[in-house]
Short mmCIF file of C-alpha atoms in Angstrom, two decimals:
data_model
loop_
_atom_site.label_atom_id
_atom_site.label_comp_id
_atom_site.label_asym_id
_atom_site.label_seq_id
_atom_site.Cartn_x
_atom_site.Cartn_y
_atom_site.Cartn_z
CA ASN I 212 0.00 0.00 0.00
CA ALA I 213 1.38 3.40 -0.97
CA GLY I 214 -0.42 5.40 1.74
CA VAL I 215 0.44 9.11 1.43
CA THR I 216 2.92 10.06 -1.27
CA GLN I 217 4.62 13.45 -1.39
CA THR I 218 6.78 14.83 -4.16
CA PRO I 219 9.40 16.15 -4.40
CA LYS I 220 11.44 15.08 -1.36
CA PHE I 221 13.83 18.03 -1.64
CA GLN I 222 13.57 21.38 -3.37
CA VAL I 223 15.60 24.58 -3.51
CA LEU I 224 13.83 27.71 -4.73
CA LYS I 225 14.93 31.25 -5.32
CA THR I 226 12.96 34.03 -3.66
CA GLY I 227 9.95 34.88 -5.78
CA GLN I 228 9.73 31.57 -7.60
CA SER I 229 6.60 29.50 -7.52
CA MET I 230 6.14 25.79 -7.10
CA THR I 231 3.63 23.11 -6.23
CA LEU I 232 4.14 20.40 -3.64
CA GLN I 233 2.23 17.31 -4.60
CA CYS I 234 0.35 15.03 -2.23
CA ALA I 235 -1.64 11.93 -3.10
CA GLN I 236 -3.29 9.27 -0.95
CA ASP I 237 -4.81 5.96 -1.97
CA MET I 238 -6.87 5.24 1.16
CA ASN I 239 -10.00 7.12 0.09
CA HIS I 240 -9.63 9.45 3.06
CA GLU I 241 -11.93 12.43 3.19
CA TYR I 242 -9.63 14.60 5.30
CA MET I 243 -6.29 15.89 4.00
CA SER I 244 -4.01 18.52 5.40
CA TRP I 245 -0.69 20.27 5.02
CA TYR I 246 1.67 21.05 7.88
CA ARG I 247 5.00 22.75 8.13
CA GLN I 248 7.57 21.65 10.66
CA ASP I 249 10.04 24.13 12.08
CA PRO I 250 12.51 23.52 14.93
CA GLY I 251 10.95 24.02 18.34
CA MET I 252 7.52 24.79 16.89
CA GLY I 253 6.11 21.37 16.26
CA LEU I 254 3.78 20.97 13.32
CA ARG I 255 1.63 23.90 12.29
CA LEU I 256 -1.41 23.48 10.11
CA ILE I 257 -1.33 25.40 6.82
CA HIS I 258 -4.51 24.32 5.01
CA TYR I 259 -6.89 21.42 5.21
CA SER I 260 -9.74 19.83 3.29
CA VAL I 261 -12.66 17.69 4.40
CA GLY I 262 -13.49 16.52 0.89
CA ALA I 263 -13.24 17.27 -2.80
CA GLY I 264 -14.07 20.90 -3.51
CA ILE I 265 -13.80 21.95 0.14
CA THR I 266 -10.73 23.63 1.62
CA ASP I 267 -10.10 25.85 4.62
CA GLN I 268 -7.28 27.73 6.24
CA GLY I 269 -5.26 26.46 9.13
CA GLU I 270 -2.98 28.25 11.54
CA VAL I 271 -0.40 29.61 9.06
CA PRO I 272 -2.05 29.92 5.61
CA ASN I 273 -0.40 33.10 4.32
CA GLY I 274 1.68 32.57 1.18
CA TYR I 275 0.11 29.21 0.39
CA ASN I 276 -2.82 28.11 -1.78
CA VAL I 277 -4.53 24.74 -2.03
CA SER I 278 -7.23 23.07 -4.07
CA ARG I 279 -8.94 19.69 -3.83
CA SER I 280 -10.39 18.60 -7.16
CA THR I 281 -10.29 14.89 -6.34
CA THR I 282 -10.41 12.80 -3.17
CA GLU I 283 -6.89 11.52 -3.83
CA ASP I 284 -4.91 14.70 -4.46
CA PHE I 285 -4.24 17.80 -2.38
CA PRO I 286 -1.48 19.99 -3.88
CA LEU I 287 0.06 22.91 -2.00
CA ARG I 288 1.10 25.94 -4.04
CA LEU I 289 3.66 28.56 -3.16
CA LEU I 290 2.97 31.49 -5.47
CA SER I 291 6.01 33.61 -4.60
CA ALA I 292 8.47 31.85 -2.35
CA ALA I 293 10.07 33.68 0.56
CA PRO I 294 12.97 32.64 2.82
CA SER I 295 10.48 32.39 5.71
CA GLN I 296 8.92 29.45 3.90
CA THR I 297 12.07 27.40 4.30
CA SER I 298 10.76 24.41 6.20
CA VAL I 299 9.84 20.75 6.06
CA TYR I 300 6.33 20.20 4.73
CA PHE I 301 4.16 17.23 5.55
CA CYS I 302 0.94 16.11 3.99
CA ALA I 303 -1.44 13.98 6.05
CA SER I 304 -4.73 12.23 5.50
CA SER I 305 -7.32 10.58 7.72
CA SER I 306 -10.77 9.15 7.56
CA LEU I 307 -13.69 11.14 8.92
CA THR I 308 -15.91 8.08 9.13
CA GLY I 309 -17.49 7.78 12.55
CA TRP I 310 -16.48 10.35 15.13
CA GLY I 311 -13.18 11.31 13.56
CA ASP I 312 -11.22 9.17 15.95
CA THR I 313 -8.93 7.67 13.33
CA GLU I 314 -5.24 8.40 13.24
CA ALA I 315 -3.65 10.51 10.53
CA PHE I 316 -1.26 9.03 7.99
CA PHE I 317 1.70 11.18 6.99
CA GLY I 318 3.81 11.47 3.89
CA GLN I 319 7.60 11.36 4.06
CA GLY I 320 7.92 15.12 3.85
CA THR I 321 9.32 17.73 1.48
CA ARG I 322 12.37 19.67 2.60
CA LEU I 323 12.13 23.12 1.01
CA THR I 324 14.87 25.72 1.05
CA VAL I 325 14.22 29.22 -0.26
CA VAL I 326 17.36 31.25 -0.96
CA ALA Z 100 -7.32 28.86 22.60
CA GLN Z 101 -6.86 25.16 22.05
CA SER Z 102 -3.33 23.95 22.61
CA VAL Z 103 -1.04 21.06 23.38
CA ALA Z 104 2.07 21.37 25.52
CA GLN Z 105 5.07 19.11 25.76
CA PRO Z 106 7.02 20.74 28.58
CA GLU Z 107 10.34 19.02 27.89
CA ASP Z 108 12.36 19.71 24.76
CA GLN Z 109 14.50 16.67 25.48
CA VAL Z 110 14.32 13.61 27.69
CA ASN Z 111 17.44 11.56 28.42
CA VAL Z 112 17.26 8.04 29.80
CA ALA Z 113 19.58 5.08 30.08
CA GLU Z 114 18.78 1.95 28.14
CA GLY Z 115 16.68 -0.42 30.23
CA ASN Z 116 15.24 2.33 32.40
CA PRO Z 117 11.60 3.41 32.23
CA LEU Z 118 10.80 6.52 30.23
CA THR Z 119 8.05 9.13 30.34
CA VAL Z 120 7.38 11.84 27.80
CA LYS Z 121 4.88 14.38 29.07
CA CYS Z 122 1.92 15.95 27.32
CA THR Z 123 -0.84 18.22 28.57
CA TYR Z 124 -3.66 19.71 26.54
CA SER Z 125 -6.31 22.39 26.57
CA VAL Z 126 -9.17 21.70 24.17
CA SER Z 127 -12.93 21.78 24.29
CA GLY Z 128 -15.12 18.70 24.45
CA ASN Z 129 -13.89 15.18 25.03
CA PRO Z 130 -10.73 15.07 22.95
CA TYR Z 131 -9.14 12.32 20.92
CA LEU Z 132 -5.46 11.98 21.89
CA PHE Z 133 -2.57 10.64 19.82
CA TRP Z 134 1.15 10.03 20.00
CA TYR Z 135 3.39 10.02 16.95
CA VAL Z 136 7.09 9.29 16.54
CA GLN Z 137 9.43 10.78 13.95
CA TYR Z 138 12.77 9.23 13.09
CA PRO Z 139 15.39 11.41 11.35
CA ASN Z 140 14.42 12.46 7.83
CA ARG Z 141 11.18 10.51 8.00
CA GLY Z 142 7.50 11.30 8.28
CA LEU Z 143 5.46 10.87 11.43
CA GLN Z 144 4.42 7.37 12.44
CA PHE Z 145 1.36 6.66 14.58
CA LEU Z 146 2.11 5.09 17.97
CA LEU Z 147 -1.15 4.99 19.88
CA LYS Z 148 -4.40 6.79 20.58
CA TYR Z 149 -6.97 7.33 23.29
CA ILE Z 150 -10.59 7.61 22.25
CA THR Z 151 -12.60 6.39 25.21
CA GLY Z 152 -12.59 3.65 27.83
CA ASP Z 153 -9.57 2.41 29.76
CA ASN Z 154 -7.27 5.27 30.68
CA LEU Z 155 -4.17 3.21 29.90
CA VAL Z 156 -3.73 2.54 26.22
CA LYS Z 157 -1.11 0.34 24.64
CA GLY Z 158 0.50 0.97 21.29
CA SER Z 159 3.33 0.03 19.00
CA TYR Z 160 6.88 -0.91 20.04
CA GLY Z 161 5.92 -1.47 23.69
CA PHE Z 162 4.77 2.09 24.30
CA GLU Z 163 1.75 2.96 26.38
CA ALA Z 164 0.09 6.17 27.47
CA GLU Z 165 -2.04 7.17 30.40
CA PHE Z 166 -4.98 9.52 29.98
CA ASN Z 167 -5.76 11.66 33.02
CA LYS Z 168 -8.88 13.75 32.51
CA SER Z 169 -8.58 15.77 35.72
CA GLN Z 170 -5.01 16.77 34.92
CA THR Z 171 -5.69 17.03 31.16
CA SER Z 172 -2.61 14.96 30.51
CA PHE Z 173 -1.67 12.12 28.20
CA HIS Z 174 1.87 11.04 29.10
CA LEU Z 175 3.73 8.51 26.98
CA LYS Z 176 5.52 5.72 28.83
CA LYS Z 177 7.63 2.66 28.27
CA PRO Z 178 8.81 0.29 31.02
CA SER Z 179 12.24 -0.36 29.52
CA ALA Z 180 13.81 2.01 27.00
CA LEU Z 181 15.83 0.89 23.99
CA VAL Z 182 18.51 2.85 22.15
CA SER Z 183 16.37 2.44 19.03
CA ASP Z 184 13.58 4.42 20.75
CA SER Z 185 15.67 7.57 20.31
CA ALA Z 186 13.57 9.87 18.14
CA LEU Z 187 11.30 12.92 18.16
CA TYR Z 188 7.91 12.35 19.78
CA PHE Z 189 4.78 14.39 19.16
CA CYS Z 190 1.59 14.52 21.16
CA ALA Z 191 -1.50 15.52 19.18
CA VAL Z 192 -5.10 16.25 20.07
CA ARG Z 193 -8.27 16.35 18.01
CA PRO Z 194 -11.08 18.21 19.77
CA GLY Z 195 -14.19 16.13 20.18
CA GLY Z 196 -17.90 16.68 19.93
CA SER Z 197 -19.12 19.70 18.02
CA SER Z 198 -15.57 21.09 17.95
CA ASN Z 199 -14.36 18.15 15.86
CA THR Z 200 -13.45 19.36 12.39
CA GLY Z 201 -10.86 16.65 11.86
CA LYS Z 202 -7.99 18.99 12.65
CA LEU Z 203 -5.10 17.77 14.76
CA ILE Z 204 -3.31 20.11 17.14
CA PHE Z 205 0.31 19.18 17.78
CA GLY Z 206 2.67 19.83 20.64
CA GLN Z 207 6.13 21.16 19.85
CA GLY Z 208 7.76 17.75 20.15
CA THR Z 209 10.13 16.09 22.62
CA THR Z 210 13.42 14.56 21.62
CA LEU Z 211 14.02 11.27 23.39
CA GLN Z 212 17.66 10.27 23.77
CA VAL Z 213 18.31 6.76 25.07
CA LYS Z 214 21.94 6.12 25.98
CA PRO Z 215 23.50 2.64 26.07
#
């Protein structure tokens, strides 16, 4: 089982460039989310989606866009990269069946450096 | 505001000794509680969860956690630490009831260092 697949694993961008981080899951999970991980700050939620066509902002959404056209895919777009967006990005998915008590499954992460 | 706190940046234990990684939370409703582990350059792996029922839950790799509602805590424990347990541990909470939107709130993480 593939689970949650993120691409690319590593990326270096110049300030002002744009890029899309890809995330795909094959578990038919309704809920998908993007986090960034910075030292000493844990994981902070950027954007999330509870189903195709539905997205919402998390804790740190500025500078990022998302869309959810299918259940499987949830890409994260950086429109104009800034050095403050240097971080490790994780995509996660979980089922919302029942009371939402299921664990989240995480991708392997994308290490992004903006110079 | 809803939050999760892991008061220790790092926990050091000797191999074979018991370990505890602390977590306290502040969320509305009856929360769902999780522990995840992250090995270097890897994603987060699920360890265990508390949903309801017995306050002591058992998970992967011999880990367990104790839910204490009055102290709003969910400490991770293991009776005998292994060097291979050395990793970064995250506590996470999903608010329950009407506050449940599926979102997970993470603590800042605790590095566990187990020395031979």
